[in-house]
Short mmCIF file of N, CA, C and O in Angstrom, two decimals:
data_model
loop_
_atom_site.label_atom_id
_atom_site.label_comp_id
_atom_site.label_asym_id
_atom_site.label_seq_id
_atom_site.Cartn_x
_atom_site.Cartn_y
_atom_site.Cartn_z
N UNK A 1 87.74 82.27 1.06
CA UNK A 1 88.65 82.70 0.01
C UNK A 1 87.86 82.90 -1.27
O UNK A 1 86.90 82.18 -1.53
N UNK A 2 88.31 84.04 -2.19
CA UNK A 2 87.53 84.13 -3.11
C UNK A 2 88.22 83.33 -4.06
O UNK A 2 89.36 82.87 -4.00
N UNK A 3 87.31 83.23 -5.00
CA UNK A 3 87.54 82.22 -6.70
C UNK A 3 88.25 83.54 -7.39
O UNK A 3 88.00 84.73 -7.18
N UNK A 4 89.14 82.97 -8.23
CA UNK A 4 90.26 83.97 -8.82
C UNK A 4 89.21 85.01 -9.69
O UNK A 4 89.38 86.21 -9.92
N UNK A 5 88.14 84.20 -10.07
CA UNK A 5 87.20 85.18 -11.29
C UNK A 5 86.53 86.45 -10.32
O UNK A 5 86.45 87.63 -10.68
N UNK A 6 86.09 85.92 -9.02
CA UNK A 6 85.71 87.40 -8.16
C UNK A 6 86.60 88.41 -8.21
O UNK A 6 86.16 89.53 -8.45
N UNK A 7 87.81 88.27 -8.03
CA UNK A 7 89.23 89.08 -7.35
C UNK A 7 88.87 90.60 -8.41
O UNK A 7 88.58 90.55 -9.60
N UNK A 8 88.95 91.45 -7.87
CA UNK A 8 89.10 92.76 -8.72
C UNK A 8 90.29 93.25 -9.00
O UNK A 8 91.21 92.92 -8.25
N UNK A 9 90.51 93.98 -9.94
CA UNK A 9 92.23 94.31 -10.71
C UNK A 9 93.29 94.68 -9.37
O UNK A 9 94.48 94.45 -9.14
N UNK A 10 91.96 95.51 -8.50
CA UNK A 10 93.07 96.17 -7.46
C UNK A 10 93.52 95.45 -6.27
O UNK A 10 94.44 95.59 -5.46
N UNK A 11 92.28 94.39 -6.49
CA UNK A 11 92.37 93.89 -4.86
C UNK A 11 93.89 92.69 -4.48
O UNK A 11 93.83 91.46 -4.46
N UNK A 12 94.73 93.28 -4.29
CA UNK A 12 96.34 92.96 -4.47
C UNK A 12 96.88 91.93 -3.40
O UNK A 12 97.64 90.98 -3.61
N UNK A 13 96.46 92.24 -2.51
CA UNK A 13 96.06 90.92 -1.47
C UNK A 13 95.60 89.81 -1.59
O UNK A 13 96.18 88.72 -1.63
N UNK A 14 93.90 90.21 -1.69
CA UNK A 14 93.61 88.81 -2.38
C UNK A 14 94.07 87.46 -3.58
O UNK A 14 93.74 86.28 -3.59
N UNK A 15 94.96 88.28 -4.53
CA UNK A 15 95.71 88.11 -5.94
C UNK A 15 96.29 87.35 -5.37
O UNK A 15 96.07 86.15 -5.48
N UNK A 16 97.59 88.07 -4.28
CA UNK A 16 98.65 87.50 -3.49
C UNK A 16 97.97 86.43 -2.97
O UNK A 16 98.57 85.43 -3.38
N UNK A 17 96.82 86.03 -2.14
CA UNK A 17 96.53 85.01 -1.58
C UNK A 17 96.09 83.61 -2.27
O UNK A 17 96.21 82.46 -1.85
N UNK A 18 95.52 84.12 -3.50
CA UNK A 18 95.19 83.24 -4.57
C UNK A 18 96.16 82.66 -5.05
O UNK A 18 96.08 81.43 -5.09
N UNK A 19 97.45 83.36 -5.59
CA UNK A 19 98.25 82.73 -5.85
C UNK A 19 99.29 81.92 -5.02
O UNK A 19 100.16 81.20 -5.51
N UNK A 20 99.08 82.12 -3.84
CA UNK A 20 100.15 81.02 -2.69
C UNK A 20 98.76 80.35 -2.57
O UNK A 20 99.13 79.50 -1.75
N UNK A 21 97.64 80.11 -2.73
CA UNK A 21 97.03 78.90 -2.60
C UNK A 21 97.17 77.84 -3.58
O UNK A 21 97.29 76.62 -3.47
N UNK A 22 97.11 79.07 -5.11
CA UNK A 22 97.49 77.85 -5.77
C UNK A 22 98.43 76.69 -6.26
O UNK A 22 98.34 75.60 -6.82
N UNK A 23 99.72 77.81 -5.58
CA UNK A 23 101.07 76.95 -5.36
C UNK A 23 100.85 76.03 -4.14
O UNK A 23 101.26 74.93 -4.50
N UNK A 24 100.53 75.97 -3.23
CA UNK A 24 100.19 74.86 -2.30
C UNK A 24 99.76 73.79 -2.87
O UNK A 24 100.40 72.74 -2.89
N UNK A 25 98.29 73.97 -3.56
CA UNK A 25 97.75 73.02 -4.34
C UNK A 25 98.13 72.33 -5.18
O UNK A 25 97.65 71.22 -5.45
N UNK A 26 99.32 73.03 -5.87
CA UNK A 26 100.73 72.61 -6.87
C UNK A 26 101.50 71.56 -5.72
O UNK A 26 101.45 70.33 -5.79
N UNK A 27 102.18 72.31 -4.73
CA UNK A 27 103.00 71.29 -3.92
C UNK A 27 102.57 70.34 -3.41
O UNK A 27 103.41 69.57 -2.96
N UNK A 28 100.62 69.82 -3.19
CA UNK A 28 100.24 69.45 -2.45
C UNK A 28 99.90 67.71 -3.39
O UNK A 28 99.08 66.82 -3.16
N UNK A 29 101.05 67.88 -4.52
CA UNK A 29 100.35 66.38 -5.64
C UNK A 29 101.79 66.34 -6.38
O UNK A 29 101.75 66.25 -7.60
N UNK A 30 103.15 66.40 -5.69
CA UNK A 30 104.18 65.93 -6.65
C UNK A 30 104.26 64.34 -6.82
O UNK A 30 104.01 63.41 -6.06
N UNK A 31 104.68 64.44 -8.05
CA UNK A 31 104.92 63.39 -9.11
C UNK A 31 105.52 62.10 -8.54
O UNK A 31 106.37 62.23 -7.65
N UNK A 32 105.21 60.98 -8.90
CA UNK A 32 105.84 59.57 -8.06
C UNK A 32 107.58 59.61 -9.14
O UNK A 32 108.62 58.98 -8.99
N UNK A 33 107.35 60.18 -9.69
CA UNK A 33 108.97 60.42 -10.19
C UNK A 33 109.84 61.25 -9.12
O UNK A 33 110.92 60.83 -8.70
N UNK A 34 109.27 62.47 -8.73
CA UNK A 34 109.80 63.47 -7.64
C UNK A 34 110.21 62.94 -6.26
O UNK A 34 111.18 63.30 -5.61
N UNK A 35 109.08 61.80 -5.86
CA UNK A 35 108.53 61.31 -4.70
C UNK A 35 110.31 59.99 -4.57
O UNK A 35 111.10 59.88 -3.64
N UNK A 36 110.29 59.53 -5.43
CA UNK A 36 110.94 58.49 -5.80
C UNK A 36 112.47 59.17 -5.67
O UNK A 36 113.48 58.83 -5.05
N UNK A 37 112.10 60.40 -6.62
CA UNK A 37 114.05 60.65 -6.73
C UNK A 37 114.12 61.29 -5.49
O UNK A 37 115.35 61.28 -5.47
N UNK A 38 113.76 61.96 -4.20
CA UNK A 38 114.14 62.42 -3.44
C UNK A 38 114.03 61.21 -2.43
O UNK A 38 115.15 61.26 -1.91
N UNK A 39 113.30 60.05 -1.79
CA UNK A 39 113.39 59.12 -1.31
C UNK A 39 114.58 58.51 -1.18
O UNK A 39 114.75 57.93 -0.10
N UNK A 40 115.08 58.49 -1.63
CA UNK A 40 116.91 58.24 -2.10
C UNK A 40 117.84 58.70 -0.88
O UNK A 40 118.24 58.31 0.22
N UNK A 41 117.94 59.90 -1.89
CA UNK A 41 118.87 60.67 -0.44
C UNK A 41 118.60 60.91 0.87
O UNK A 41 119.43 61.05 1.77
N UNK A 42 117.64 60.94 0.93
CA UNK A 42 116.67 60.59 2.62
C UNK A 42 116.45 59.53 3.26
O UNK A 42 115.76 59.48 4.28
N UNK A 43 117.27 58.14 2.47
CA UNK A 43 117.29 57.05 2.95
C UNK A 43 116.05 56.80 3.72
O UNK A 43 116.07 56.85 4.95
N UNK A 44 114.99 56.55 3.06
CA UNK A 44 113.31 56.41 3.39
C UNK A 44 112.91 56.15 1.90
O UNK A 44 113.24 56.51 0.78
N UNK A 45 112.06 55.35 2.49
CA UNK A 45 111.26 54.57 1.74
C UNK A 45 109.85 55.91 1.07
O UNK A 45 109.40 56.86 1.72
N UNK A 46 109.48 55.50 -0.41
CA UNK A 46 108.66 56.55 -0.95
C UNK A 46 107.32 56.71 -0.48
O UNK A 46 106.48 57.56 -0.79
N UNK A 47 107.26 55.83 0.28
CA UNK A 47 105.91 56.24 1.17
C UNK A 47 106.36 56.94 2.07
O UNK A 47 105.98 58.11 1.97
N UNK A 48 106.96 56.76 2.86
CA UNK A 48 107.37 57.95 4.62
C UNK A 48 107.54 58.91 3.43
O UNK A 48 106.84 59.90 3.60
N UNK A 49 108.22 58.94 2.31
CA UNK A 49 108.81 60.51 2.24
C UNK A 49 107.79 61.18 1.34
O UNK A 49 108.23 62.02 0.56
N UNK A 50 106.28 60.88 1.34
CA UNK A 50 105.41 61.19 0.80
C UNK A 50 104.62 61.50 1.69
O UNK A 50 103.66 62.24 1.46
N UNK A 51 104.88 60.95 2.98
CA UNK A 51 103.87 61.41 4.22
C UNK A 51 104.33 61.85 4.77
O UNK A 51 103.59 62.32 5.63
N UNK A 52 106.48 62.39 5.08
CA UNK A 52 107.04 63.44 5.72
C UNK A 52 106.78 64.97 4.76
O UNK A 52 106.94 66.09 5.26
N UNK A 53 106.42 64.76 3.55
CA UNK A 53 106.23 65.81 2.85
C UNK A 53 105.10 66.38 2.99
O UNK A 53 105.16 67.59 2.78
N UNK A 54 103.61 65.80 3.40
CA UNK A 54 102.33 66.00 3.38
C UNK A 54 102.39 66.68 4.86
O UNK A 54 101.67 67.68 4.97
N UNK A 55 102.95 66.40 5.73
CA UNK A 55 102.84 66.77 6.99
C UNK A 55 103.78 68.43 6.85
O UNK A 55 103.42 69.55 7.23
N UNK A 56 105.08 68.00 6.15
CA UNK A 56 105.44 69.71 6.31
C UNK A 56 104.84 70.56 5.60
O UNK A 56 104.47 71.56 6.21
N UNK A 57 104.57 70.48 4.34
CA UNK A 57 103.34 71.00 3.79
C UNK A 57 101.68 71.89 4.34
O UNK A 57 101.05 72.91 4.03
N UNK A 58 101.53 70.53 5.49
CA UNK A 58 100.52 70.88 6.29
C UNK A 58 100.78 72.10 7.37
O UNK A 58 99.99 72.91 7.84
N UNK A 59 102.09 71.92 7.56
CA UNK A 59 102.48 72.62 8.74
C UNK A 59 102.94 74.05 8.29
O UNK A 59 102.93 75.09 8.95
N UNK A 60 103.32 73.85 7.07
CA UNK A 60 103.43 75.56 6.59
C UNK A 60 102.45 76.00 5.70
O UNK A 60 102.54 77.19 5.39
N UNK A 61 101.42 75.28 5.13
CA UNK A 61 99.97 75.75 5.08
C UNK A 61 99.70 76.46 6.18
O UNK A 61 99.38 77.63 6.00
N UNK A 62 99.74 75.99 7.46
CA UNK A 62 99.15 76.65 8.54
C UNK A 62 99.82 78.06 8.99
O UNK A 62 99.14 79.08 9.11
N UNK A 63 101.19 78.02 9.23
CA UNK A 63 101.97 79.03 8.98
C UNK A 63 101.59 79.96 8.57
O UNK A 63 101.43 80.95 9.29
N UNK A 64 101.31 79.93 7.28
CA UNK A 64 100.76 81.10 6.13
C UNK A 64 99.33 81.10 6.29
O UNK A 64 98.62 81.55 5.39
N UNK A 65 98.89 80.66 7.28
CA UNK A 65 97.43 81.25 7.72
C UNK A 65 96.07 80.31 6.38
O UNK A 65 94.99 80.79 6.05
N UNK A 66 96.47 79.40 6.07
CA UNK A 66 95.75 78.76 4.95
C UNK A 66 95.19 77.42 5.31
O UNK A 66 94.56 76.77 4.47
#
């Protein structure tokens, strides 16, 4: 994958790919506030629902070919 500074104006793909990596990388570190308030309604404890999240994450990383 290239570094966003290689990418050329046109190359529109790559742009596209850069930027769903960097939203992954975004989804891939939510907040122990986030972690906490969704733990709740999932009746799970904030660890499982920090390691059911890392795993779907993983699994649609792969999805999207990443």
């Amino acid at each position: 994958m290239k570094e966003t500074d290689e990418l050329s104006r046109h190359d529109h793909e790559a742009i596209a790919r850069a930027a769903i990596a960097t939203m992954f990388n975004w989804l891939d570190d939510p907040s122990d506030a986030t972690i906490q308030s969704a733990s709740g309604p999932a009746h799970i404890s904030p660890a499982n629902c920090r390691r059911v999240w890392s795993e779907i994450l993983a699994r649609l990383r792969n999805e999207a070919g990443f």
